[in-house]
Coordinates of N, CA and C in Angstrom, one line a residue:
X1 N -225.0 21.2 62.5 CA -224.7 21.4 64.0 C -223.5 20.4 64.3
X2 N -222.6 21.2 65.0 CA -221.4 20.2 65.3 C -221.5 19.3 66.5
X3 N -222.2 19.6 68.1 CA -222.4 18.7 68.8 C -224.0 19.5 69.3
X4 N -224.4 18.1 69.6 CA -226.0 18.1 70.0 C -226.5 17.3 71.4
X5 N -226.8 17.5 72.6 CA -227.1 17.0 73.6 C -228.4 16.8 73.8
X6 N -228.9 15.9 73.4 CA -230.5 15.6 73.3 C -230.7 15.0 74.5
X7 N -231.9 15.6 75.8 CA -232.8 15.2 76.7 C -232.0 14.2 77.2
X8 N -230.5 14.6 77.9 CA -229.2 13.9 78.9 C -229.3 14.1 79.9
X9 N -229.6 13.1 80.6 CA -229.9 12.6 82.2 C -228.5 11.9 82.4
X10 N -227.7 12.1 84.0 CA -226.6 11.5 84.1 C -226.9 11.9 85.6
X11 N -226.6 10.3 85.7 CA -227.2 9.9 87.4 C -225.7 9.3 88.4
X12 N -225.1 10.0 89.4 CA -224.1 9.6 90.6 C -224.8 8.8 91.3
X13 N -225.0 7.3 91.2 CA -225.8 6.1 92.0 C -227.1 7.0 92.1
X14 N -228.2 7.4 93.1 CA -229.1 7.8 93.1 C -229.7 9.4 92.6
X15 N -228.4 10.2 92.3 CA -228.7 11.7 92.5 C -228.5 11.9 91.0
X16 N -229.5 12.4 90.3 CA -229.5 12.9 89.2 C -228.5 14.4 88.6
X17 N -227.6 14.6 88.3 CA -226.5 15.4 88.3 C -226.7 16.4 86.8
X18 N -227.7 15.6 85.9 CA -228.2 16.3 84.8 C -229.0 15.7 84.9
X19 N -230.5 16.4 84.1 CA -231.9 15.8 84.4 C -232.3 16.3 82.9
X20 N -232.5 15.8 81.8 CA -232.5 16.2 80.6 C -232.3 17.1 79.9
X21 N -231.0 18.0 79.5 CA -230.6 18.6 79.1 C -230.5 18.7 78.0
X22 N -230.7 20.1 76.8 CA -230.9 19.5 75.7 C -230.0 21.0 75.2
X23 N -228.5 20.6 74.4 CA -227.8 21.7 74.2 C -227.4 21.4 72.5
X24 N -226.8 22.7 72.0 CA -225.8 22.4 71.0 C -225.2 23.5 70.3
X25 N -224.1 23.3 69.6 CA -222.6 24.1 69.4 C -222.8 23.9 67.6
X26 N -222.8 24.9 67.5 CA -222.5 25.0 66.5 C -220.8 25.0 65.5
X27 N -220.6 24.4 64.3 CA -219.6 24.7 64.3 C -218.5 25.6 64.4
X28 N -217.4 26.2 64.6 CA -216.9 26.7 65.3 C -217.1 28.4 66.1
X29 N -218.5 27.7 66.7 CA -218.9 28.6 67.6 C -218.2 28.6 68.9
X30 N -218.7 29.2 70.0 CA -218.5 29.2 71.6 C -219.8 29.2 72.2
X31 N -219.5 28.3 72.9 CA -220.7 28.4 74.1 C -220.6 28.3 75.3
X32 N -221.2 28.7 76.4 CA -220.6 29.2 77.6 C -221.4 28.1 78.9
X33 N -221.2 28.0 79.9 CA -222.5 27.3 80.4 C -222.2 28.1 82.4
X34 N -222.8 28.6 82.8 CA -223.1 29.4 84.0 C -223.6 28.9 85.1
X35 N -223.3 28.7 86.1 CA -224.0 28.0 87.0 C -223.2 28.1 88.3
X36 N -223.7 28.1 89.3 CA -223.1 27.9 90.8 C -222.5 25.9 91.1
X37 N -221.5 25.7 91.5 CA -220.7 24.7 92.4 C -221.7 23.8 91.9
X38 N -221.6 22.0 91.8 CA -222.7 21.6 91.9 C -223.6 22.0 90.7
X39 N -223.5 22.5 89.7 CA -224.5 22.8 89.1 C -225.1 21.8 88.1
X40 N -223.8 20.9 87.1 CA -223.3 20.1 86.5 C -223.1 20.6 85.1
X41 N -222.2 21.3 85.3 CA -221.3 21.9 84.1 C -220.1 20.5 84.1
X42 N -219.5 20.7 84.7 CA -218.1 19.9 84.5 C -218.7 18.5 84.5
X43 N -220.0 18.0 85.0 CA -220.6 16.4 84.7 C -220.9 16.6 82.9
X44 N -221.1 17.5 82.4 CA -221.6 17.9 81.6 C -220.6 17.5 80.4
X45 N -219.5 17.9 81.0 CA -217.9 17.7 79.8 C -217.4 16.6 79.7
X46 N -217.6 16.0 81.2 CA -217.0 15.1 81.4 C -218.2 13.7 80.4
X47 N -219.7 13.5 80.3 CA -220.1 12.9 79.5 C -219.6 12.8 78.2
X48 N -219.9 14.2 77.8 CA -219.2 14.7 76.3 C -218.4 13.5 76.4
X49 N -217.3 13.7 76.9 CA -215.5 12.7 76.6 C -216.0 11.4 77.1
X50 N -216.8 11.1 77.4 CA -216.9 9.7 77.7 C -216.5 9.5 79.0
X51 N -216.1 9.9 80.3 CA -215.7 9.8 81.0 C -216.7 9.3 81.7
X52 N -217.8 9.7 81.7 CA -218.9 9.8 82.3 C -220.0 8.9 81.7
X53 N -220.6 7.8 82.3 CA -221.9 7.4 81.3 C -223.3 8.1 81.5
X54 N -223.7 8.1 80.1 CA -225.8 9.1 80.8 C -226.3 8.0 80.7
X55 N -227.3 8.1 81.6 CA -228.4 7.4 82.4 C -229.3 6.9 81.3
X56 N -229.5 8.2 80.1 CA -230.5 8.6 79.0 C -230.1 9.3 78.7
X57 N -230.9 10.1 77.2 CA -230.5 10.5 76.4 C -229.5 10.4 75.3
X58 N -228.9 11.5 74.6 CA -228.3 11.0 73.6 C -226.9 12.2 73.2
X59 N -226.4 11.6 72.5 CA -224.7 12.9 72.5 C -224.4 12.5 71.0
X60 N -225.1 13.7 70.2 CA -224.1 13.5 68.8 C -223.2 14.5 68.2
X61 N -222.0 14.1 67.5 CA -221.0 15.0 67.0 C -221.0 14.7 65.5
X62 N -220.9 15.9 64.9 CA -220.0 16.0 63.8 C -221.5 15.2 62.9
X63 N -222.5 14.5 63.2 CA -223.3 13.5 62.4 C -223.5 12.2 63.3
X64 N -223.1 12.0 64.0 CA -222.6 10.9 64.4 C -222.8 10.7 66.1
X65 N -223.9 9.8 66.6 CA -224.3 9.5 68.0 C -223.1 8.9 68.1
X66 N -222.4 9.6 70.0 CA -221.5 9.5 70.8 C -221.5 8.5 71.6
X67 N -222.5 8.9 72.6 CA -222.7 8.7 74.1 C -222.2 6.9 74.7
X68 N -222.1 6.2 73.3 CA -221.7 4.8 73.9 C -220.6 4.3 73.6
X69 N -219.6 5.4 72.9 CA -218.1 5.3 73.1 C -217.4 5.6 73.7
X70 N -216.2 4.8 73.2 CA -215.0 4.9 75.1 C -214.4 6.3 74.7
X71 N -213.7 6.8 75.7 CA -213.3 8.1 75.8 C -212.3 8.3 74.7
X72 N -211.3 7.3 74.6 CA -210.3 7.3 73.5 C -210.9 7.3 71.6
X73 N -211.9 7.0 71.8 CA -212.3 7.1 70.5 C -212.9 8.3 69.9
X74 N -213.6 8.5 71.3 CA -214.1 10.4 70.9 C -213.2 11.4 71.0
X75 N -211.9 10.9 71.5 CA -210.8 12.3 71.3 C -210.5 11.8 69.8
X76 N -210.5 10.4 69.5 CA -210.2 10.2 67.6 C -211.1 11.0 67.2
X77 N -212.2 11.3 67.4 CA -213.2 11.6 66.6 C -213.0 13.7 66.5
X78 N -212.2 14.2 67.2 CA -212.3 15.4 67.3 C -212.7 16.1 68.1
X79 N -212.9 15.4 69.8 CA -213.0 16.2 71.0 C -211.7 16.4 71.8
X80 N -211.6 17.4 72.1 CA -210.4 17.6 73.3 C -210.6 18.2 74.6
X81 N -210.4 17.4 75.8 CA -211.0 18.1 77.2 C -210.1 18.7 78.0
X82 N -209.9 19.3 78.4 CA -209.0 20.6 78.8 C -209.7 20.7 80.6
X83 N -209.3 19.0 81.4 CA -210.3 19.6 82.7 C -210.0 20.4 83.9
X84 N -211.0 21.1 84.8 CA -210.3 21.8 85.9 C -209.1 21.1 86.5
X85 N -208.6 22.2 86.7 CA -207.2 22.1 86.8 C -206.3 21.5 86.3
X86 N -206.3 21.9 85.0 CA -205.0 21.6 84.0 C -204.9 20.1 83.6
X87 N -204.7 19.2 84.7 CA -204.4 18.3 85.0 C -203.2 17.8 83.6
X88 N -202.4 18.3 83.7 CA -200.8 17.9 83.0 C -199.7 17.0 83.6
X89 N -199.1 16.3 82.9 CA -198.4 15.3 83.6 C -197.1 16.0 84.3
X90 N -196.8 16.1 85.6 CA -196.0 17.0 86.3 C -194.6 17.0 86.3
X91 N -194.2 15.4 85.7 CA -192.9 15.3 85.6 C -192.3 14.5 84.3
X92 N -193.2 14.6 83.6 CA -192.8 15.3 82.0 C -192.3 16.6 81.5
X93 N -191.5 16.3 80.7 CA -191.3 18.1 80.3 C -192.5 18.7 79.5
X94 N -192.0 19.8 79.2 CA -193.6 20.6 78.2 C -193.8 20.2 77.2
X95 N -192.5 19.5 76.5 CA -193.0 18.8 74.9 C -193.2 17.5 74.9
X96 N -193.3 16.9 76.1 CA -193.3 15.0 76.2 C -194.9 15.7 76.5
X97 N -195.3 16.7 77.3 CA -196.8 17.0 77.7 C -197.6 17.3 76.1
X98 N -197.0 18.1 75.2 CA -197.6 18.1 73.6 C -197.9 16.9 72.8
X99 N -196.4 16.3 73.1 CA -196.4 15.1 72.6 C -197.2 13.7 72.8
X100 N -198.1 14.3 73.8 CA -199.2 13.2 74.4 C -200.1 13.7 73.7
X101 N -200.5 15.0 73.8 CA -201.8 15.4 73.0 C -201.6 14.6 71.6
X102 N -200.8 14.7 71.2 CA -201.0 14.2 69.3 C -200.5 12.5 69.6
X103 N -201.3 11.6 70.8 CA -200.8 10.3 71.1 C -201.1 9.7 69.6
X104 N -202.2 10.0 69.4 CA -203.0 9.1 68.2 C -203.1 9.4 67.0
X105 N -202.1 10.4 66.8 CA -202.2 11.0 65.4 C -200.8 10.1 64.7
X106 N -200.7 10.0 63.5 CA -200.0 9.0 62.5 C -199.3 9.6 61.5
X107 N -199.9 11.1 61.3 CA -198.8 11.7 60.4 C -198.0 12.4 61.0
X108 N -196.4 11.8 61.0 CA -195.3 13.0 61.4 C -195.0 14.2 61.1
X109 N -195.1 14.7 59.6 CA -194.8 15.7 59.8 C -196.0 16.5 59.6
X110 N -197.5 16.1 60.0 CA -198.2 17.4 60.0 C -198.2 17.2 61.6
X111 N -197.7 16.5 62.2 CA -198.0 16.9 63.5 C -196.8 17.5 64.0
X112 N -195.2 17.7 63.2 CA -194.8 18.3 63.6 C -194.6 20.2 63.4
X113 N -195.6 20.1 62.1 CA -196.2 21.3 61.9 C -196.7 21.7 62.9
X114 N -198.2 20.9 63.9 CA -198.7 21.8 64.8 C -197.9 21.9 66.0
X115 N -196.6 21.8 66.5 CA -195.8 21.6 67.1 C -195.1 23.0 66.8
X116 N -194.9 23.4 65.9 CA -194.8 24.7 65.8 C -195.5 26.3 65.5
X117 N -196.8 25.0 65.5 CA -197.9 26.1 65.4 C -198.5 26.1 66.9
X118 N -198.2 25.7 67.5 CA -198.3 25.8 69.4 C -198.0 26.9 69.9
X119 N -196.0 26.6 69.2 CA -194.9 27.6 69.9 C -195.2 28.8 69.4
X120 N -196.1 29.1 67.8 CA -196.4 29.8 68.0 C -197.6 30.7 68.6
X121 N -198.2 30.6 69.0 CA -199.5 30.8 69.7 C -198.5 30.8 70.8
X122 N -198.0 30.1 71.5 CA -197.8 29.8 72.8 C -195.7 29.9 72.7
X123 N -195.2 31.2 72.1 CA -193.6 31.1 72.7 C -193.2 30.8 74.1
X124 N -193.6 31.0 74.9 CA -193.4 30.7 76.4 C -193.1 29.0 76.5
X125 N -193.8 28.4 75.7 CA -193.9 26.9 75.9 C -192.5 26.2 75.1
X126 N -192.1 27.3 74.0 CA -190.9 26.8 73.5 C -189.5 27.1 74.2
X127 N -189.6 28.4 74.9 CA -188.5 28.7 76.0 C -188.4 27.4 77.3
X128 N -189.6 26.6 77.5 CA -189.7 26.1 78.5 C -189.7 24.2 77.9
X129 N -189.6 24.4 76.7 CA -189.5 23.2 76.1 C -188.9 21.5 77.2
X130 N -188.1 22.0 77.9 CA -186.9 20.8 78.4 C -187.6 21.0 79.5
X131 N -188.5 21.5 80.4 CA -188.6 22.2 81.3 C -190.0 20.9 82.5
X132 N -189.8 20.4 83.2 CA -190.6 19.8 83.9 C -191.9 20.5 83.7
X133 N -193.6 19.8 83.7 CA -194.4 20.5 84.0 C -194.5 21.3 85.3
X134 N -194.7 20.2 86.2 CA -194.6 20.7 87.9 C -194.0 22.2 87.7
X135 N -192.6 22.5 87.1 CA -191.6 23.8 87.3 C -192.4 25.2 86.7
X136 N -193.2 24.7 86.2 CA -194.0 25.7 85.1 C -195.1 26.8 86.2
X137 N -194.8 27.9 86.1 CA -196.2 28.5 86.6 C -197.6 28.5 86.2
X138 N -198.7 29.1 87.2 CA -200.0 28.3 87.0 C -200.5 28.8 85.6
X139 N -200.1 30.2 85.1 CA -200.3 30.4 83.8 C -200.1 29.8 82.1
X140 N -198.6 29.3 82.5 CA -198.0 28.3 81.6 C -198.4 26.9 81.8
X141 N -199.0 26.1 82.7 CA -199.4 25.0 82.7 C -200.9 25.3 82.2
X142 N -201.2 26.5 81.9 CA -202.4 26.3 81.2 C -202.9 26.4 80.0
X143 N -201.2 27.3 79.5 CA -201.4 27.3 78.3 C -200.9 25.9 77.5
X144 N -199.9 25.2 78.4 CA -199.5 24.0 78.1 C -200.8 22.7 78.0
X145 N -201.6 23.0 78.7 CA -202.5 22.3 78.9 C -204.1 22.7 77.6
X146 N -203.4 24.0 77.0 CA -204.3 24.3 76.1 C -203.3 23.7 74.7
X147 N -202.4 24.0 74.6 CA -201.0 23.1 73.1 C -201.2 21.5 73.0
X148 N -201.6 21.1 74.7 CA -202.0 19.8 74.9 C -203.1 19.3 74.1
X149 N -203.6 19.8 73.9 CA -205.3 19.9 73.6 C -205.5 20.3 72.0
X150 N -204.8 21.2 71.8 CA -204.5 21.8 70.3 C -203.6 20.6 69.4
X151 N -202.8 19.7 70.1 CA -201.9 18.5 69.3 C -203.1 18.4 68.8
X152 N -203.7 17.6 69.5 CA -205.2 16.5 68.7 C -205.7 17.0 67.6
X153 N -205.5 17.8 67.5 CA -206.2 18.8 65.9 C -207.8 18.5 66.2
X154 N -208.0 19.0 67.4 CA -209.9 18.7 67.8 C -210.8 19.7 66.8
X155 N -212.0 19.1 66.6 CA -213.0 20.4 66.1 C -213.8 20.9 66.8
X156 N -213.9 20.7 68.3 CA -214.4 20.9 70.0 C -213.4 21.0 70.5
X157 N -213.2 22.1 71.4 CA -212.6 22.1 72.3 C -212.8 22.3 73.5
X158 N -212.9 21.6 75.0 CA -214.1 21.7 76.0 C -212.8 22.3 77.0
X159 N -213.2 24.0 78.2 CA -212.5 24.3 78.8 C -212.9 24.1 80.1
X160 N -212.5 23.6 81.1 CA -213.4 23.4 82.1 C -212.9 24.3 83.2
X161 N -213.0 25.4 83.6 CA -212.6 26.8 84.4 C -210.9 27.1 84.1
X162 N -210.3 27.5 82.8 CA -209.4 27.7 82.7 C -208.7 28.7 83.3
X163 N -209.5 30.1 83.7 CA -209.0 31.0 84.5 C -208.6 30.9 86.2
X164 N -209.1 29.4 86.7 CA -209.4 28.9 87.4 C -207.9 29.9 88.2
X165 N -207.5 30.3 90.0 CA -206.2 30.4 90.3 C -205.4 31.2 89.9
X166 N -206.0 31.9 88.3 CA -205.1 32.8 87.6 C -205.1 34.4 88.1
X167 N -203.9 35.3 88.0 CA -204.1 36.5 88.3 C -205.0 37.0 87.3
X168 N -205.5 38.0 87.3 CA -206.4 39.2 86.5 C -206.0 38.9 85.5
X169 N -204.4 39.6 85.3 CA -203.6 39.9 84.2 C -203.8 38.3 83.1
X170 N -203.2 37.7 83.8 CA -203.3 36.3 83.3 C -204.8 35.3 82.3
X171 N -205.7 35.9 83.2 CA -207.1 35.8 82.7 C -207.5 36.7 81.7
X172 N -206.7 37.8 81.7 CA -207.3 38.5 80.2 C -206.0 37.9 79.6
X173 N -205.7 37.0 79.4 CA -204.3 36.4 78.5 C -204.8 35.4 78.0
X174 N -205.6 34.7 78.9 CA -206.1 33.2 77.9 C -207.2 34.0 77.5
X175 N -208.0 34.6 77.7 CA -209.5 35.2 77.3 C -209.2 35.4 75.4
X176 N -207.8 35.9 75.8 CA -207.6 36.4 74.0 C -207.2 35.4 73.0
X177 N -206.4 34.3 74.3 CA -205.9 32.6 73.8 C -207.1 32.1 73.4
X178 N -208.4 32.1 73.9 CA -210.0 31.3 73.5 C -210.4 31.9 72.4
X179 N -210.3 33.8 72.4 CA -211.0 34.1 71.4 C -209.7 34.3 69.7
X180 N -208.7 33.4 70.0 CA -208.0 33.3 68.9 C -207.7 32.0 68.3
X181 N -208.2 31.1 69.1 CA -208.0 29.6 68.7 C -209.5 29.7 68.5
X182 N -210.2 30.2 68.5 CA -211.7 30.2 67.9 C -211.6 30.8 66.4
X183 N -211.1 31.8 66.4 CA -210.9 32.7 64.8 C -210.3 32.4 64.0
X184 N -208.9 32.3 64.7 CA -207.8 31.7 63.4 C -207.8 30.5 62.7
X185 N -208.2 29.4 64.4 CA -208.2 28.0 63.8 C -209.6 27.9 63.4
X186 N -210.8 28.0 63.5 CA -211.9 27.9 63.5 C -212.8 26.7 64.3
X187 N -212.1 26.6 65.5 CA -212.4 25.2 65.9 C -213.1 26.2 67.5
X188 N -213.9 25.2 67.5 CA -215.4 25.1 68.5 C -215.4 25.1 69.7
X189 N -215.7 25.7 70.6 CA -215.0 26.1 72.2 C -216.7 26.1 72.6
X190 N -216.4 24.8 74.2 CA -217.3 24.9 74.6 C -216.9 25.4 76.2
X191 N -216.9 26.1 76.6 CA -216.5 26.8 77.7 C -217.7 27.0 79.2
X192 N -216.5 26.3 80.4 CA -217.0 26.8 81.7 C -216.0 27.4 82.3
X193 N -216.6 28.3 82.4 CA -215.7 29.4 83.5 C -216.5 30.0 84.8
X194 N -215.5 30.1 85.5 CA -216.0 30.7 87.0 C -216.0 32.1 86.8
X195 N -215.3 32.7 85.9 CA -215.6 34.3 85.6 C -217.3 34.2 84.4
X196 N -218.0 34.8 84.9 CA -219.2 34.8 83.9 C -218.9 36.0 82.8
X197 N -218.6 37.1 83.2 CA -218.5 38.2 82.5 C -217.6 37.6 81.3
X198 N -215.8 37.2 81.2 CA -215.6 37.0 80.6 C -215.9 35.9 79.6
X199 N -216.5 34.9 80.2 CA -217.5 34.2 79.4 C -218.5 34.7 78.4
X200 N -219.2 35.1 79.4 CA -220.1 35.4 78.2 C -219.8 36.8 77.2
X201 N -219.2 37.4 77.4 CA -218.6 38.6 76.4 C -217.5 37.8 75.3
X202 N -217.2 36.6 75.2 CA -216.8 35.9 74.5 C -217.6 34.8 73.9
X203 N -219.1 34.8 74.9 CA -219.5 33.4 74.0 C -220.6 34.2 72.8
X204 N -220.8 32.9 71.9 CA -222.0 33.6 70.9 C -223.3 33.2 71.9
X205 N -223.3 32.1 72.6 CA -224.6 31.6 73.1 C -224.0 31.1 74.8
X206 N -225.3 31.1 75.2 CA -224.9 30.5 76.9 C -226.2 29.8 77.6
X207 N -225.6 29.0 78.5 CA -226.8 28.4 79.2 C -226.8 28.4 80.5
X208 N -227.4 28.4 81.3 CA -227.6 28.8 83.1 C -228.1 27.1 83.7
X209 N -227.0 26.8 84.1 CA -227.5 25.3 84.8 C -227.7 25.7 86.6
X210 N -229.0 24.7 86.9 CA -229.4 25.0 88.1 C -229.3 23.8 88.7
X211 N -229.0 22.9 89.7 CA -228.8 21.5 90.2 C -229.7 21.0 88.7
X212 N -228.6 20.9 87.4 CA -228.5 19.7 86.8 C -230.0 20.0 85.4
X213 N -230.5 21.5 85.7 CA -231.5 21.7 84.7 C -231.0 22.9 83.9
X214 N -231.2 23.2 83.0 CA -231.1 24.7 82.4 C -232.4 25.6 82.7
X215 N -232.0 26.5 82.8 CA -233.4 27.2 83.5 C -233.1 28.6 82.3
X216 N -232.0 28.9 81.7 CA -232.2 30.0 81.2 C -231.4 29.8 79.8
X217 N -231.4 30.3 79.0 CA -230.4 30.4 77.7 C -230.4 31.7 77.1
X218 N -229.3 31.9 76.0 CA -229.6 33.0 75.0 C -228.5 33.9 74.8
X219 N -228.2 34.4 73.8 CA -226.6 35.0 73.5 C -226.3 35.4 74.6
X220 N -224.7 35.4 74.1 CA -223.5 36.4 75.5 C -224.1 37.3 75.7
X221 N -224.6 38.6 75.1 CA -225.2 39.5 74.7 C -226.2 39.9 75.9
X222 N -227.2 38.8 75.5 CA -228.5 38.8 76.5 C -228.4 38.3 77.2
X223 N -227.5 37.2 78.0 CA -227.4 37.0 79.2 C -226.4 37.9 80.1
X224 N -225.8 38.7 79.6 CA -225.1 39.7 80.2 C -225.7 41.1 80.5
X225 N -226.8 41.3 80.0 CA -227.9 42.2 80.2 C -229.0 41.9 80.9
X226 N -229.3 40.3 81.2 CA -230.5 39.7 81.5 C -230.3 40.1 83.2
X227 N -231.4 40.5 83.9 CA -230.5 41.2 85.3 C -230.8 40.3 86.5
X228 N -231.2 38.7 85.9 CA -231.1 37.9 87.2 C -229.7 37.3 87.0
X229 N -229.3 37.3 85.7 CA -228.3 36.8 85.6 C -227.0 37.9 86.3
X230 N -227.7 39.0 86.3 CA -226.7 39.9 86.5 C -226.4 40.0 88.0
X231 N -227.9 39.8 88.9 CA -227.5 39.8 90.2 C -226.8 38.2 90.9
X232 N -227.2 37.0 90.3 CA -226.3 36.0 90.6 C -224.8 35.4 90.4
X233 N -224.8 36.0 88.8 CA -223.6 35.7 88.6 C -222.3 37.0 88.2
X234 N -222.9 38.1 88.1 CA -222.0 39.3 87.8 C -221.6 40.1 89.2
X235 N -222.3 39.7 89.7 CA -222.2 40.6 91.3 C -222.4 42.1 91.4
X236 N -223.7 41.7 90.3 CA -224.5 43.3 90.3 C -226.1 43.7 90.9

């Protein structure tokens, strides 16, 4: 198992925001997590990276308990967080924004390999290379903010509503960007998205957070057929 969330409680001063949760990703699987506003999905990612401390419980990767390292060390270790809303540096260009992803990495030229294994995945980012973030439209700051993420050479990759703002068209464009950086590269996508359908028609597994509990689980498959899921979150 590549990451494991054993019985994770994570408390905002008095309000319990996860109340023991107990998840895990297989190696370069997908997994999806479903839930309304508030649910604690994004508290959820945000522990993962350390940003966040739990109350209780426990966070292991790769072999190895997490939960009491600083954020910088668990992106060494092979997480990369990708949070709502892009959050890219806006007046950097697109490759001072790459060139942050791979802050910590030491070999030059394999990192200037994945530098062109970006552009390829991502030509738009090489046309726009000189190009301010801010100038970039909301589709390209996302893919930028996915090349961002891809520097680190992660074995997790955590998306936190990437379709977030995007046209239709646009949203079936990263949907094929998740399910290709999952296949080609083989690296581990743990995914929240405000579209459910396309979530879960892309995850192998999913989970249903309810203020901060899972109440449901079980392939893309069966929660896309499961019909409470269908009347809450598919708008059927």
């Amino acid at each position: 198992m590549l990451l494991e969330l054993k019985d994770l409680t994570v408390h905002y001063e008095r309000v319990a925001a996860l109340k023991g949760i107990t998840i895990v990703v297989k190696e370069g699987g997908l997994v999806t997590f479903l839930g309304s506003n508030g649910a604690g999905k994004s508290t959820t990612l945000r522990t993962i990276s350390g940003l966040k401390k739990p109350t209780s419980g426990e966070i292991w990767f790769d072999g190895r308990r997490i939960d009491g390292l600083p954020a910088n060390e668990i992106v060494g270790l092979g997480i990369a967080h990708i949070p709502e809303g892009r959050r890219i540096f806006p007046y950097m260009t697109a490759f001072e924004n790459l060139k942050m992803g791979a802050f910590l990495r030491k070999n030059k030229a394999e990192t200037n390999k994945d530098y062109e294994l970006v552009y390829t995945h991502f030509p738009k980012l090489k046309e726009r290379s000189r190009q301010l973030g801010s100038t970039l439209s909301g589709g390209e700051q996302q893919m930028l903010a996915i090349g961002r993420a891809l520097m680190a050479r992660p074995k997790l990759l955590m998306m936190d509503e990437p379709s977030l703002g995007l046209s239709p068209l646009m949203c079936q464009e990263i949907s094929k960007i998740i399910a290709e950086i999952r296949q080609r590269l083989g690296i581990a996508v743990l995914l929240v998205e405000q579209n459910a359908r396309l979530a879960l028609k892309l995850a192998d597994w999913g989970y249903v957070l309810v203020t901060g509990s899972i109440v449901l689980q079980g392939s893309g498959q069966e929660l896309l057929n499961n019909e409470e899921v269908k009347r809450a979150y598919l708008g059927m």
